[in-house]
Each structure stands twice: as structure tokens, then as C-alpha cells.
Amino acid sequence: MASQAVIDRVYFFPGFAIKRPIADESGFSPDGPVVHYQPDGTALSRRIIPSPSGGTVQTDTLRHASDSLTCFVQETNFTFRFPRHTFLSTEPNEYPAPARMLVVSDIEGNFKGLQQLLTGAGVMDKQARWRFGTGHLVFVGDMFDRGLQVTECLWLLYKLEQEAAQIGGKVHFILGNHEVMNLTGHTKYLCHKYRKNADSLRMDYARWYAPDTELGRWLRTKNVMERIGPTLFVHGGISPEVAALRLPLRQLNELTRRSIDSPKPTGRTDAELLVRNPKLSPDWYRGIAQEEAPAAHVAAVLRQYGATRMVIAHTPVEEITPLYNGQVIAIDLPHQEHVKEDFMQALWVEGGRFSVVDNLGRKQAL
């Protein structure tokens, strides 16, 4: 099978990295479900289930909201089931600080690593059931591309979100640039597996996350930036150009969501153009992560949004790294490399203190 370029990372100065191509030899394999709504209100659930030939397409009609979905993860031989959300609404922009938070980003379809981390940190049990009480799980973008269990990772957070809400907990999903890219049909970094699977399902991959699909609807309720207590969460960062717009969180998030299904940018306002600019938008900007932005800019952004610190992802770091005297924390770790060593880490926040937690639940003050 011909290889396809996927992107990994290479370090270009101490502590930070860019992505580089690696070989992708993936192909047709178990996946799904992809849930697509029909004009009559029913939904079709398409998935690829294991078979001696590598996979068989199974299509089910979902006629009732209570009809459950099944997700199988081939890599870990793990199956989980869950209902669909009965109601989806746009997420709030601000939240009070919870007693504790687990914060992670850039999983990129790495289900094994995500499962190890969430289980070890006590967010869920071995059956993938929420066990974090009123705690918050914050995902700071980029579940898509590069990995081979993107669909499964998305459904896991979708499932946990429902369970958390039932007991006062919360799952936050901040949109990263790869979420926005896939929602707008840009699949440059897509693994070969998904192109083969899309052909087998007779459903172009860009349609998997359309507005008439369950995951497409769900992702379109998410924000590009949120403030939880005194902490601002954004995948890339806030550029001086975006900060100069003086947009409140609500408007910034609305503009980003609106741009996902908008036509080409002809006639858009300056604000709409900036929130989709691949160098300056909140899901792409790297100037803070690379410490190119002046400290005064970072302080001004925090004041503008009523925060005292900012957590960012997008730009890879070797370890969770405080920047700007602790006002910024960069968390995009090399999870694909770490999982090979059964070693995963994330940011832990409890009582206003920041730590690094691993997949065995061990914590070390940051």
C-alpha cells in the first residue's frame, strides 16, 4: 500500500517544535459510527465492524432518541455504548472555577493514550464511565488528524460529556485549528484510513461532520475560547490584531462558529476575516507560545478577558511549560511518542494550584 505523508513533530529551538511528515500506511479498518440525519427525522448510523476481511459496513436506522450507539476501538479491543444527546445547545463562554480540572490537548486520534490518561487521573473508570464528580475535563483542541482513532476519541468525549452533566461535572471541548479545518472540508492531514473508510461507507469524509450529522451538530456548539474561573483556554493564542478588535468572548465564539458554514470570505467584516486568518486567529496564532509577543500584550489580553492566566496548546512543547512568568501555560505534548512508552501527562488544576499528572495518577507541582 502506498504511503501518505502525515505530520509529526521536530524540535527547532529548545522546548518548542513544528510538525514534520511521517509515513502513513493505514488502510480500511473498523471505524464509526457516523450518524447522519434524514429528512424524515430518523438517523442512519454507519460503522465499519471487524470481520476476517478487515471490516464490514453495518448500517442501522435510529428511529428513537433512546436508541444507543456502539463504538468499537480496534487498537485496544474496547467497546463502549452510549445514547445520543437529547438536546444540543451552544456552550456558555464563561464558567466558575471548579474544585479540580484535568486539562489536555492535541490528542490527535490517540485513543489508547487518552484512555490511559483519563483512567489514571480518575476522570473515568476502566469501562469509560465518568468518575470525576463535579470536576471539569478541558480539552483544548486538536482531536482530528494524524491519528487513527479520531472518531472513537470524539465519541468518548461526547459520552463523558453527558455523564458528567448528570452529576454536576463538565467536559469542555475547545475548538482547535484541526477541528475547524475538518468542519470546513480541509483534510490535508487526514490519514489514509479515513479516505478508504469514506469510500467504503459511500460517504465523503467531509460529510462525516456536516451540520446534519450528530458529531457535526455537537462540534458546532463548541467555543474557540472559554474562561473558567480566572483561566483563559484557547488552542493557539490571541494575536495583537484579534485583541485590537476588543471582541467579548461571546462575539468571538459566535464569529468563529458562523464562519464554519459560511461561504468564501468575500464581503466579510475585518473581524470575521481575522478570526479565520491562519496566522492570526485564536486557533492558529503561535506568537504567545513562541514568546514572540510582548509581555505587555499578554497582560493586556488577560485584563481584557478578566483572567489572570492563559492555557494554550497548538505549538508542541517537550513538557508542560509555564511562559511569561507563569501567566501562560503551554500544554501541547508529544502524546503519540509518549503512549509508546505507556507514559501520558496532562495539566491538573486543583485549589488554584497547577500540577502535572501522569497516567498513573502521580502529580508533580508545576
mmCIF file of C-alpha atoms in Angstrom:
data_model
loop_
_atom_site.group_PDB
_atom_site.id
_atom_site.type_symbol
_atom_site.label_atom_id
_atom_site.label_comp_id
_atom_site.label_asym_id
_atom_site.label_seq_id
_atom_site.Cartn_x
_atom_site.Cartn_y
_atom_site.Cartn_z
ATOM 1 C CA MET A 1 0.000 0.000 0.000
ATOM 2 C CA ALA A 2 1.331 3.431 -0.895
ATOM 3 C CA SER A 3 2.402 5.595 2.000
ATOM 4 C CA GLN A 4 0.911 9.004 2.618
ATOM 5 C CA ALA A 5 2.543 11.892 4.465
ATOM 6 C CA VAL A 6 1.193 12.644 7.915
ATOM 7 C CA ILE A 7 2.738 15.216 10.215
ATOM 8 C CA ASP A 8 4.687 14.572 13.391
ATOM 9 C CA ARG A 9 6.991 16.997 15.180
ATOM 10 C CA VAL A 10 10.595 18.111 15.041
ATOM 11 C CA TYR A 11 12.125 20.493 17.578
ATOM 12 C CA PHE A 12 13.507 23.684 16.082
ATOM 13 C CA PHE A 13 14.661 25.508 19.213
ATOM 14 C CA PRO A 14 14.759 24.458 22.865
ATOM 15 C CA GLY A 15 11.367 23.447 24.133
ATOM 16 C CA PHE A 16 9.284 24.091 21.030
ATOM 17 C CA ALA A 17 8.570 22.162 17.864
ATOM 18 C CA ILE A 18 6.928 22.173 14.479
ATOM 19 C CA LYS A 19 5.318 19.239 12.734
ATOM 20 C CA ARG A 20 7.063 17.087 10.157
ATOM 21 C CA PRO A 21 5.802 14.374 7.778
ATOM 22 C CA ILE A 22 5.886 10.697 8.728
ATOM 23 C CA ALA A 23 4.795 7.654 6.739
ATOM 24 C CA ASP A 24 1.118 6.708 6.866
ATOM 25 C CA GLU A 25 0.469 3.100 5.919
ATOM 26 C CA SER A 26 -3.049 2.897 7.358
ATOM 27 C CA GLY A 27 -5.961 1.489 5.389
ATOM 28 C CA PHE A 28 -9.530 0.246 5.587
ATOM 29 C CA SER A 29 -10.313 -0.743 9.191
ATOM 30 C CA PRO A 30 -13.051 -0.561 11.870
ATOM 31 C CA ASP A 31 -14.466 2.912 12.446
ATOM 32 C CA GLY A 32 -17.572 4.846 13.369
ATOM 33 C CA PRO A 33 -20.338 5.248 13.982
ATOM 34 C CA VAL A 34 -21.087 8.080 11.572
ATOM 35 C CA VAL A 35 -24.607 9.268 12.392
ATOM 36 C CA HIS A 36 -26.367 11.126 9.578
ATOM 37 C CA TYR A 37 -29.870 12.594 9.935
ATOM 38 C CA GLN A 38 -32.508 12.027 7.264
ATOM 39 C CA PRO A 39 -35.241 14.462 6.133
ATOM 40 C CA ASP A 40 -37.886 12.416 7.981
ATOM 41 C CA GLY A 41 -36.092 12.887 11.312
ATOM 42 C CA THR A 42 -34.643 9.394 11.556
ATOM 43 C CA ALA A 43 -30.901 8.868 11.598
ATOM 44 C CA LEU A 44 -28.641 6.396 9.843
ATOM 45 C CA SER A 45 -25.737 5.019 11.844
ATOM 46 C CA ARG A 46 -22.954 3.719 9.620
ATOM 47 C CA ARG A 47 -19.969 1.919 11.051
ATOM 48 C CA ILE A 48 -17.279 -0.491 9.991
ATOM 49 C CA ILE A 49 -17.183 -3.524 12.264
ATOM 50 C CA PRO A 50 -14.398 -6.134 12.451
ATOM 51 C CA SER A 51 -14.508 -9.068 10.050
ATOM 52 C CA PRO A 52 -11.982 -11.561 8.624
ATOM 53 C CA SER A 53 -11.568 -9.272 5.615
ATOM 54 C CA GLY A 54 -10.663 -6.341 7.873
ATOM 55 C CA GLY A 55 -14.083 -4.784 8.214
ATOM 56 C CA THR A 56 -17.728 -4.923 7.189
ATOM 57 C CA VAL A 57 -20.039 -1.956 6.757
ATOM 58 C CA GLN A 58 -23.084 -2.044 9.027
ATOM 59 C CA THR A 59 -25.944 0.450 8.666
ATOM 60 C CA ASP A 60 -28.652 0.869 11.307
ATOM 61 C CA THR A 61 -31.696 3.121 11.310
ATOM 62 C CA LEU A 62 -32.183 5.052 14.553
ATOM 63 C CA ARG A 63 -35.853 5.888 14.979
ATOM 64 C CA HIS A 64 -35.908 6.876 18.632
ATOM 65 C CA ALA A 65 -33.769 9.244 20.691
ATOM 66 C CA SER A 66 -33.206 6.408 23.144
ATOM 67 C CA ASP A 67 -31.556 4.197 20.506
ATOM 68 C CA SER A 68 -27.986 3.729 21.715
ATOM 69 C CA LEU A 69 -24.797 3.901 19.688
ATOM 70 C CA THR A 70 -21.891 1.465 19.819
ATOM 71 C CA CYS A 71 -18.256 2.388 19.289
ATOM 72 C CA PHE A 72 -15.509 -0.233 18.902
ATOM 73 C CA VAL A 73 -11.840 0.684 19.274
ATOM 74 C CA GLN A 74 -9.726 -1.801 17.369
ATOM 75 C CA GLU A 75 -6.358 -0.804 18.850
ATOM 76 C CA THR A 76 -7.436 -1.515 22.427
ATOM 77 C CA ASN A 77 -10.214 -4.039 21.655
ATOM 78 C CA PHE A 78 -12.566 -1.853 23.662
ATOM 79 C CA THR A 79 -16.294 -1.282 23.100
ATOM 80 C CA PHE A 80 -18.459 1.383 24.688
ATOM 81 C CA ARG A 81 -22.129 2.251 24.266
ATOM 82 C CA PHE A 82 -23.993 5.482 24.848
ATOM 83 C CA PRO A 83 -27.205 7.341 23.949
ATOM 84 C CA ARG A 84 -27.433 10.383 21.757
ATOM 85 C CA HIS A 85 -27.812 13.785 23.366
ATOM 86 C CA THR A 86 -31.474 14.653 23.736
ATOM 87 C CA PHE A 87 -30.696 18.347 23.230
ATOM 88 C CA LEU A 88 -27.689 20.287 21.968
ATOM 89 C CA SER A 89 -27.147 23.972 22.693
ATOM 90 C CA THR A 90 -24.317 26.446 22.275
ATOM 91 C CA GLU A 91 -21.846 26.291 25.152
ATOM 92 C CA PRO A 92 -21.510 29.159 27.645
ATOM 93 C CA ASN A 93 -18.430 31.340 27.264
ATOM 94 C CA GLU A 94 -17.540 31.606 30.956
ATOM 95 C CA TYR A 95 -17.729 29.227 33.917
ATOM 96 C CA PRO A 96 -16.965 29.483 37.627
ATOM 97 C CA ALA A 97 -13.829 27.638 38.696
ATOM 98 C CA PRO A 98 -14.468 24.013 39.698
ATOM 99 C CA ALA A 99 -12.656 22.349 42.578
ATOM 100 C CA ARG A 100 -10.447 20.445 40.135
ATOM 101 C CA MET A 101 -9.742 20.235 36.419
ATOM 102 C CA LEU A 102 -7.837 17.941 34.084
ATOM 103 C CA VAL A 103 -6.625 19.811 31.008
ATOM 104 C CA VAL A 104 -5.293 18.127 27.870
ATOM 105 C CA SER A 105 -4.896 18.965 24.188
ATOM 106 C CA ASP A 106 -3.705 17.664 20.827
ATOM 107 C CA ILE A 107 -4.664 14.021 21.320
ATOM 108 C CA GLU A 108 -4.986 13.715 17.520
ATOM 109 C CA GLY A 109 -6.856 10.411 17.431
ATOM 110 C CA ASN A 110 -4.691 8.676 20.044
ATOM 111 C CA PHE A 111 -7.413 6.692 21.848
ATOM 112 C CA LYS A 112 -5.046 4.455 23.792
ATOM 113 C CA GLY A 113 -3.220 7.425 25.276
ATOM 114 C CA LEU A 114 -6.432 9.284 26.043
ATOM 115 C CA GLN A 115 -7.907 6.209 27.719
ATOM 116 C CA GLN A 116 -4.773 5.691 29.824
ATOM 117 C CA LEU A 117 -4.688 9.320 30.888
ATOM 118 C CA LEU A 118 -8.365 9.699 31.772
ATOM 119 C CA THR A 119 -8.391 6.412 33.660
ATOM 120 C CA GLY A 120 -5.147 7.045 35.542
ATOM 121 C CA ALA A 121 -6.164 10.564 36.526
ATOM 122 C CA GLY A 122 -9.504 9.337 37.852
ATOM 123 C CA VAL A 123 -11.694 11.077 35.280
ATOM 124 C CA MET A 124 -13.275 7.791 34.176
ATOM 125 C CA ASP A 125 -13.125 4.130 35.153
ATOM 126 C CA LYS A 126 -11.951 1.189 33.053
ATOM 127 C CA GLN A 127 -15.403 0.920 31.478
ATOM 128 C CA ALA A 128 -15.127 4.564 30.352
ATOM 129 C CA ARG A 129 -17.742 5.798 32.835
ATOM 130 C CA TRP A 130 -17.399 9.294 34.319
ATOM 131 C CA ARG A 131 -15.831 9.161 37.794
ATOM 132 C CA PHE A 132 -14.709 12.780 38.205
ATOM 133 C CA GLY A 133 -17.723 14.016 40.141
ATOM 134 C CA THR A 134 -18.160 17.765 39.783
ATOM 135 C CA GLY A 135 -14.692 18.134 38.266
ATOM 136 C CA HIS A 136 -14.119 19.517 34.782
ATOM 137 C CA LEU A 137 -12.291 17.871 31.885
ATOM 138 C CA VAL A 138 -10.992 20.531 29.499
ATOM 139 C CA PHE A 139 -9.879 19.520 26.017
ATOM 140 C CA VAL A 140 -8.015 22.413 24.373
ATOM 141 C CA GLY A 141 -8.374 21.395 20.733
ATOM 142 C CA ASP A 142 -6.998 19.150 18.007
ATOM 143 C CA MET A 143 -8.632 15.757 18.273
ATOM 144 C CA PHE A 144 -8.555 15.460 14.480
ATOM 145 C CA ASP A 145 -5.897 14.292 12.011
ATOM 146 C CA ARG A 146 -2.656 12.340 12.270
ATOM 147 C CA GLY A 147 -4.079 9.557 14.478
ATOM 148 C CA LEU A 148 -6.177 6.508 13.656
ATOM 149 C CA GLN A 149 -8.956 6.713 16.274
ATOM 150 C CA VAL A 150 -10.313 10.217 15.733
ATOM 151 C CA THR A 151 -13.943 9.078 15.536
ATOM 152 C CA GLU A 152 -13.610 6.963 18.664
ATOM 153 C CA CYS A 153 -11.963 9.767 20.669
ATOM 154 C CA LEU A 154 -14.714 12.200 19.712
ATOM 155 C CA TRP A 155 -17.435 9.770 20.752
ATOM 156 C CA LEU A 156 -15.681 9.140 24.064
ATOM 157 C CA LEU A 157 -15.747 12.833 24.975
ATOM 158 C CA TYR A 158 -19.320 13.069 23.680
ATOM 159 C CA LYS A 159 -20.296 10.210 26.006
ATOM 160 C CA LEU A 160 -18.424 11.582 29.019
ATOM 161 C CA GLU A 161 -19.980 14.992 28.489
ATOM 162 C CA GLN A 162 -23.460 13.535 29.049
ATOM 163 C CA GLU A 163 -22.439 11.561 32.114
ATOM 164 C CA ALA A 164 -20.581 14.491 33.676
ATOM 165 C CA ALA A 165 -23.559 16.809 33.245
ATOM 166 C CA GLN A 166 -25.816 14.419 35.160
ATOM 167 C CA ILE A 167 -23.825 14.892 38.373
ATOM 168 C CA GLY A 168 -22.624 18.477 38.046
ATOM 169 C CA GLY A 169 -19.350 17.839 36.217
ATOM 170 C CA LYS A 170 -18.388 19.247 32.842
ATOM 171 C CA VAL A 171 -16.500 18.326 29.676
ATOM 172 C CA HIS A 172 -15.231 21.344 27.738
ATOM 173 C CA PHE A 173 -14.205 20.953 24.105
ATOM 174 C CA ILE A 174 -12.319 23.994 22.796
ATOM 175 C CA LEU A 175 -12.093 24.066 19.009
ATOM 176 C CA GLY A 176 -8.579 23.798 17.602
ATOM 177 C CA ASN A 177 -7.435 24.568 14.095
ATOM 178 C CA HIS A 178 -7.809 20.926 13.063
ATOM 179 C CA GLU A 179 -11.434 20.833 14.225
ATOM 180 C CA VAL A 180 -12.168 23.921 12.157
ATOM 181 C CA MET A 181 -10.230 22.548 9.183
ATOM 182 C CA ASN A 182 -12.196 19.303 9.152
ATOM 183 C CA LEU A 183 -15.522 21.037 9.715
ATOM 184 C CA THR A 184 -14.796 23.216 6.687
ATOM 185 C CA GLY A 185 -13.704 20.331 4.461
ATOM 186 C CA HIS A 186 -9.930 20.835 4.623
ATOM 187 C CA THR A 187 -8.469 17.345 5.018
ATOM 188 C CA LYS A 188 -4.809 17.865 4.140
ATOM 189 C CA TYR A 189 -3.567 15.972 7.207
ATOM 190 C CA LEU A 190 -6.094 13.144 7.044
ATOM 191 C CA CYS A 191 -4.769 9.601 7.428
ATOM 192 C CA HIS A 192 -5.238 7.223 4.514
ATOM 193 C CA LYS A 193 -7.554 5.077 6.669
ATOM 194 C CA TYR A 194 -10.278 7.700 6.588
ATOM 195 C CA ARG A 195 -10.234 8.094 2.826
ATOM 196 C CA LYS A 196 -10.582 4.321 2.420
ATOM 197 C CA ASN A 197 -13.293 4.130 5.066
ATOM 198 C CA ALA A 198 -15.190 7.028 3.497
ATOM 199 C CA ASP A 199 -15.172 5.192 0.169
ATOM 200 C CA SER A 200 -16.475 2.041 1.858
ATOM 201 C CA LEU A 201 -19.248 3.951 3.632
ATOM 202 C CA ARG A 202 -20.056 5.758 0.375
ATOM 203 C CA MET A 203 -19.933 8.994 2.284
ATOM 204 C CA ASP A 204 -17.243 11.558 1.540
ATOM 205 C CA TYR A 205 -15.181 12.280 4.657
ATOM 206 C CA ALA A 206 -16.134 15.959 4.565
ATOM 207 C CA ARG A 207 -19.745 14.818 5.083
ATOM 208 C CA TRP A 208 -18.938 12.932 8.303
ATOM 209 C CA TYR A 209 -19.039 16.218 10.222
ATOM 210 C CA ALA A 210 -21.658 18.130 8.233
ATOM 211 C CA PRO A 211 -24.425 20.059 10.044
ATOM 212 C CA ASP A 212 -26.827 17.129 9.538
ATOM 213 C CA THR A 213 -24.609 14.630 11.395
ATOM 214 C CA GLU A 214 -24.593 14.081 15.145
ATOM 215 C CA LEU A 215 -20.903 14.842 15.678
ATOM 216 C CA GLY A 216 -21.148 17.771 13.264
ATOM 217 C CA ARG A 217 -24.024 19.238 15.262
ATOM 218 C CA TRP A 218 -22.194 18.629 18.524
ATOM 219 C CA LEU A 219 -18.938 20.234 17.419
ATOM 220 C CA ARG A 220 -20.808 23.289 16.141
ATOM 221 C CA THR A 221 -21.939 24.035 19.703
ATOM 222 C CA LYS A 222 -18.340 24.438 20.890
ATOM 223 C CA ASN A 223 -16.263 27.545 21.507
ATOM 224 C CA VAL A 224 -12.852 28.635 20.299
ATOM 225 C CA MET A 225 -12.091 30.238 23.673
ATOM 226 C CA GLU A 226 -13.523 29.989 27.200
ATOM 227 C CA ARG A 227 -12.769 31.425 30.612
ATOM 228 C CA ILE A 228 -13.077 29.002 33.520
ATOM 229 C CA GLY A 229 -12.603 30.846 36.786
ATOM 230 C CA PRO A 230 -9.548 33.079 36.308
ATOM 231 C CA THR A 231 -8.079 30.969 33.483
ATOM 232 C CA LEU A 232 -8.487 31.573 29.756
ATOM 233 C CA PHE A 233 -8.375 28.494 27.500
ATOM 234 C CA VAL A 234 -7.596 28.858 23.793
ATOM 235 C CA HIS A 235 -5.941 26.472 21.356
ATOM 236 C CA GLY A 236 -3.486 28.857 19.685
ATOM 237 C CA GLY A 237 -3.496 32.232 21.384
ATOM 238 C CA ILE A 238 -4.757 35.781 20.958
ATOM 239 C CA SER A 239 -2.847 37.843 18.416
ATOM 240 C CA PRO A 240 -2.481 41.623 18.759
ATOM 241 C CA GLU A 241 -4.691 42.003 15.688
ATOM 242 C CA VAL A 242 -7.540 39.991 17.216
ATOM 243 C CA ALA A 243 -7.077 41.659 20.608
ATOM 244 C CA ALA A 244 -7.398 45.064 18.926
ATOM 245 C CA LEU A 245 -10.936 44.161 17.849
ATOM 246 C CA ARG A 246 -11.960 44.251 21.548
ATOM 247 C CA LEU A 247 -14.455 41.452 20.957
ATOM 248 C CA PRO A 248 -16.136 39.943 24.015
ATOM 249 C CA LEU A 249 -15.828 36.167 24.328
ATOM 250 C CA ARG A 250 -19.400 35.633 23.195
ATOM 251 C CA GLN A 251 -18.903 37.536 19.945
ATOM 252 C CA LEU A 252 -15.530 35.959 19.221
ATOM 253 C CA ASN A 253 -17.016 32.488 19.610
ATOM 254 C CA GLU A 254 -20.093 33.348 17.556
ATOM 255 C CA LEU A 255 -17.950 34.669 14.706
ATOM 256 C CA THR A 256 -15.873 31.501 14.658
ATOM 257 C CA ARG A 257 -18.901 29.197 14.645
ATOM 258 C CA ARG A 258 -20.592 31.281 11.957
ATOM 259 C CA SER A 259 -17.500 31.137 9.751
ATOM 260 C CA ILE A 260 -17.513 27.328 9.717
ATOM 261 C CA ASP A 261 -20.509 27.095 7.413
ATOM 262 C CA SER A 262 -20.124 30.450 5.680
ATOM 263 C CA PRO A 263 -19.191 30.797 2.007
ATOM 264 C CA LYS A 264 -15.813 32.146 0.933
ATOM 265 C CA PRO A 265 -14.741 35.343 2.711
ATOM 266 C CA THR A 266 -15.830 37.837 0.045
ATOM 267 C CA GLY A 267 -17.531 40.731 1.796
ATOM 268 C CA ARG A 268 -16.850 39.618 5.361
ATOM 269 C CA THR A 269 -16.021 42.193 8.016
ATOM 270 C CA ASP A 270 -12.475 42.662 9.282
ATOM 271 C CA ALA A 271 -13.428 40.798 12.449
ATOM 272 C CA GLU A 272 -14.766 37.803 10.522
ATOM 273 C CA LEU A 273 -11.646 37.707 8.367
ATOM 274 C CA LEU A 274 -9.321 37.835 11.365
ATOM 275 C CA VAL A 275 -10.966 35.007 13.289
ATOM 276 C CA ARG A 276 -10.334 32.768 10.284
ATOM 277 C CA ASN A 277 -6.849 34.026 9.417
ATOM 278 C CA PRO A 278 -4.469 31.011 9.586
ATOM 279 C CA LYS A 279 -1.712 33.091 11.174
ATOM 280 C CA LEU A 280 -3.669 35.374 13.477
ATOM 281 C CA SER A 281 -6.849 33.556 14.547
ATOM 282 C CA PRO A 282 -7.263 32.173 18.088
ATOM 283 C CA ASP A 283 -6.968 28.577 16.900
ATOM 284 C CA TRP A 284 -3.787 29.208 14.854
ATOM 285 C CA TYR A 285 -1.738 32.027 16.411
ATOM 286 C CA ARG A 286 1.686 30.918 17.732
ATOM 287 C CA GLY A 287 3.195 34.227 18.824
ATOM 288 C CA ILE A 288 2.492 33.690 22.518
ATOM 289 C CA ALA A 289 3.627 30.057 22.537
ATOM 290 C CA GLN A 290 6.906 31.035 20.890
ATOM 291 C CA GLU A 291 7.266 34.042 23.223
ATOM 292 C CA GLU A 292 7.381 36.432 20.288
ATOM 293 C CA ALA A 293 4.506 38.526 21.636
ATOM 294 C CA PRO A 294 5.499 41.254 24.119
ATOM 295 C CA ALA A 295 4.730 40.569 27.772
ATOM 296 C CA ALA A 296 2.612 43.718 27.759
ATOM 297 C CA HIS A 297 0.370 42.162 25.090
ATOM 298 C CA VAL A 298 -0.166 39.020 27.165
ATOM 299 C CA ALA A 299 -1.006 41.084 30.244
ATOM 300 C CA ALA A 300 -3.427 43.221 28.227
ATOM 301 C CA VAL A 301 -5.222 40.169 26.821
ATOM 302 C CA LEU A 302 -5.643 38.720 30.299
ATOM 303 C CA ARG A 303 -7.051 42.015 31.597
ATOM 304 C CA GLN A 304 -9.365 42.283 28.607
ATOM 305 C CA TYR A 305 -10.949 38.914 29.346
ATOM 306 C CA GLY A 306 -10.898 39.125 33.133
ATOM 307 C CA ALA A 307 -8.296 36.386 33.527
ATOM 308 C CA THR A 308 -5.023 36.015 35.400
ATOM 309 C CA ARG A 309 -3.557 33.237 33.266
ATOM 310 C CA MET A 310 -3.956 31.537 29.904
ATOM 311 C CA VAL A 311 -3.625 27.883 28.864
ATOM 312 C CA ILE A 312 -2.644 27.288 25.236
ATOM 313 C CA ALA A 313 -1.889 24.303 23.002
ATOM 314 C CA HIS A 314 -1.129 24.042 19.239
ATOM 315 C CA THR A 315 2.628 24.669 19.452
ATOM 316 C CA PRO A 316 4.369 21.482 20.661
ATOM 317 C CA VAL A 317 6.488 21.542 23.796
ATOM 318 C CA GLU A 318 8.639 18.790 25.307
ATOM 319 C CA GLU A 319 6.946 19.220 28.685
ATOM 320 C CA ILE A 320 4.157 21.328 30.131
ATOM 321 C CA THR A 321 5.789 24.739 30.174
ATOM 322 C CA PRO A 322 4.981 27.979 32.064
ATOM 323 C CA LEU A 323 5.686 31.095 29.988
ATOM 324 C CA TYR A 324 5.611 34.821 30.739
ATOM 325 C CA ASN A 325 6.351 34.304 34.447
ATOM 326 C CA GLY A 326 3.563 31.768 34.756
ATOM 327 C CA GLN A 327 0.850 33.857 33.104
ATOM 328 C CA VAL A 328 0.736 31.358 30.211
ATOM 329 C CA ILE A 329 0.962 27.563 30.309
ATOM 330 C CA ALA A 330 1.722 25.625 27.110
ATOM 331 C CA ILE A 331 0.420 22.029 27.105
ATOM 332 C CA ASP A 332 0.801 20.509 23.590
ATOM 333 C CA LEU A 333 2.837 17.404 24.490
ATOM 334 C CA PRO A 334 4.140 14.638 22.152
ATOM 335 C CA HIS A 335 1.377 12.198 23.112
ATOM 336 C CA GLN A 336 1.943 9.904 20.124
ATOM 337 C CA GLU A 337 5.520 9.360 21.287
ATOM 338 C CA HIS A 338 4.668 9.126 24.988
ATOM 339 C CA VAL A 339 1.992 6.455 24.552
ATOM 340 C CA LYS A 340 4.579 4.077 23.075
ATOM 341 C CA GLU A 341 6.227 4.182 26.500
ATOM 342 C CA ASP A 342 2.876 3.938 28.348
ATOM 343 C CA PHE A 343 3.514 7.435 29.633
ATOM 344 C CA MET A 344 0.940 10.208 29.314
ATOM 345 C CA GLN A 345 0.759 13.588 31.024
ATOM 346 C CA ALA A 346 -1.704 16.434 31.347
ATOM 347 C CA LEU A 347 -2.270 19.604 33.345
ATOM 348 C CA TRP A 348 -4.025 19.235 36.703
ATOM 349 C CA VAL A 349 -5.627 22.239 38.420
ATOM 350 C CA GLU A 350 -6.882 21.974 41.997
ATOM 351 C CA GLY A 351 -7.452 24.695 44.554
ATOM 352 C CA GLY A 352 -5.920 27.236 42.190
ATOM 353 C CA ARG A 353 -2.647 25.279 42.050
ATOM 354 C CA PHE A 354 -1.215 23.802 38.862
ATOM 355 C CA SER A 355 0.426 20.382 38.635
ATOM 356 C CA VAL A 356 1.391 17.838 36.015
ATOM 357 C CA VAL A 357 -0.411 14.497 36.342
ATOM 358 C CA ASP A 358 0.508 11.268 34.569
ATOM 359 C CA ASN A 359 -1.455 8.174 33.572
ATOM 360 C CA LEU A 360 -0.700 6.559 36.940
ATOM 361 C CA GLY A 361 -2.274 9.468 38.793
ATOM 362 C CA ARG A 362 1.045 10.820 40.080
ATOM 363 C CA LYS A 363 1.166 14.602 40.430
ATOM 364 C CA GLN A 364 4.088 16.994 40.452
ATOM 365 C CA ALA A 365 3.752 20.703 41.158
ATOM 366 C CA LEU A 366 4.341 22.885 38.118
#
